[in-house]
Amino acid sequence: MGILSVNAGSSTLKFAIYPLQDGEVQPALLSGSFEGLEPKGQMQLSWTSGTRRQQRELAAGNDPFAQALVSLSELLETEGKALRIEAVAHRVVHGGAHFRDSVLVSADVLKALQPLCPLAPLHQPHNLEGIRNFMRVLPGLPQVACFDTAFHAHLPEVEYAFALPKAVRDEGVRRYGFHGLSYQFILGELRRHGAPASGRLLMAHLGNGASLCAAREGRSIATTMGFSAVEGLMMGTRCGTLDPGVLLYLMEQGWTHDRIQKLLYKESGLLGVSGLTADMRRLRDSDSAEAKLAIDMFTYHVVRESGALTACLGGLDVLAFSGGIGEHDARLRADAAERLAYLGVRLDEQANARATGNEVLPIHAADSSVQVWVVPTDEGRVAAQDAARLLALPANG
């Protein structure tokens, strides 16, 4: 039997099927995504099975989501991997103060999660709508919500508290942290490969969404994202940390809530600075001054915040890169490592060049005081394992 792990967006559904063996979730047998699930969209299915990657266009019909699930079932059968799906594990970005671990979804759970949508507008509404769709189309199947905030649930108060009056803090206005499923996976992979992950560990999840996490003894002690998924590092289309006075100024100039939200989440970051794209690969290929500035700013803020989190750790034993940019952009890793040389970070140039996101690899030089790793993340696998644990599924189907 297996677990279906999904990440629902506004018009996409990413999925992976994970078999269970000896009580543990195994690597995905099948993974892919549906795109074009919006009304009147052109639905397309892309998937990977083993080393084969394929795609095809589909007729969405009147209910694109239901049709996507039909197509997924057919895909399982044609690929010869017709596992019995025991549960669906959903990535949910924000769990707020109440949800500190994965939870079996009910109507009450969905109701409690809905007020958190403004804190992660690019993700949370679509995550919840995805759960509702699965509950509608597959009413007998357990649905499990797995939260990106849960890994940071035990941050020390000096880290999570804002310097605001107690009455405001008591309303849940605090730092939560995100990318927790990714950090949980990175931590497990580092341990599996023999890295001293229980020491002073800095993890960098760098992609369209980006953050850093400092962990000690396997627990998050500081992270760059906070109350919402817009704080911290510069990202693909998100600005990262911004002086609140800028927002007050824009309000004084007549900017509405929706206009400001769009600016912060969809028009800033690499896209906003470059005026070209949020895709780091395209920026690398561009010779425009704005593209170079965007890359330089992204790298600078990774280094700047790495220094801050290293100070929280009191030093650094292990540095791990992950996420779309962290796994694939050797130039960024090299530039960041060069600027962190004062901490004893040294890269092996050939190892760094070989690390292309296909496997877990150490990339530090022999004389490096800090171990440096590239760890391709798999948030879906963590969610699937949480679902299996929560539902106490037997070891083998």
Phi, psi and omega in degrees: 000171184208175177244133172267119178253131185226156175223105186267131175247191183293326181221012183229159173219108176270141185215159172205144178252122182244121176283156176255134177211128180054038176080359182240145175284129181267168177305152185300134173280329186209135178214157180174199181204150169255134175238159179080032180276357178290159179306132180066016178280162175266106186284134179226135178250127173238137181210158177235130176227111187066237179260000182269133176240128184222165174204157176202155176273149184229155173275121186284327183071198182281341182228085185303322183293315178298320179295324178298319180290325175297315180295324179294317178298317178296322180296319178300318181291317182290332178277357178073024181233052185282069176292153173276113182283121184264338182194161174246124178259121183254129169286124175237125189293314189241124176255355179065199182280338188275318186266103184252006177203166178299153187214145173289128188281137172224176177299322180294322178296314178299320179297321181288332182276337185302318181297348181275355183304319180295344181275346177212066189294339178281343188234306191306311181301323182284325175302314182290321178295325176298317178298315180300319180296318178293321178296327180285315185279327180235071189295338182268358186262131178299136177247128183241128177266127182240124195257136175292337181278342190297325181299335182260014187297338184248028173303143176295152185300324180297338178272317187273341184277136171273155178278063181236162178303150183303323181300323179286317179298325180292345176277003180095010177279100185202175176271134181249320184083151184221188184058025185295325178296320177295315181294324177297319179293314180303314181302315180296320180292321178298317178298317182297330181264009172084012177283149180285065188288346178278354178276215182272102190246130174244121180249135182241105174266102187242112178203209176300324164257141186217140175201167174240152177221130174261128181231144175225134184054035176076012181238140179292128177244344178196148179206160187274331177278150187232246182295323180232175181271023180247350183279160171098231184293152165298142184231194182299307179232002180257145189282336189080197183303134184219139175303121179303337177298332177297318180293320177298319178298314181297322177297319178296334178274003176096008179292136178274168177305311184295324180291320179293317179300317179297319178300311186291322189261332190237346187239007186246206177062213181302320179295312183295317182289317183283332187067013187238303188195160172264000184271114182300328180296317178292325178294321178298326182279347183273147176254015180282149179296325182292322178295318178297319179297317180301315179295315181298319180293317179301312180296317180301315183289328173298315180293316182301311182286333174299319178297318180295315182288328175296323176298321177296326180281338185078028182133183185215131176252321184221136174238127182235131177256138177208184184082167185305318179280314182299327182278330191247342186260090181296326180297316179297317179299318180294316180295318179294316181297321179299320181280346176258016181299333180296341177271358183094013180281125176223130179260148167273113187300319181291319178295320179298319179293328181285338184280103184240022176085010181265342182201164177284124183221138168280140181233014181276152176284163182298330182263013180284134176281344182240130173286135179236129184230152168249123185234102175300125187275158178214080182297326181298323180293322176296316179299317179297318179296321177297319179297316179298318179295314184296321182271358180051049180289146179294163187298320183226145181295000000 
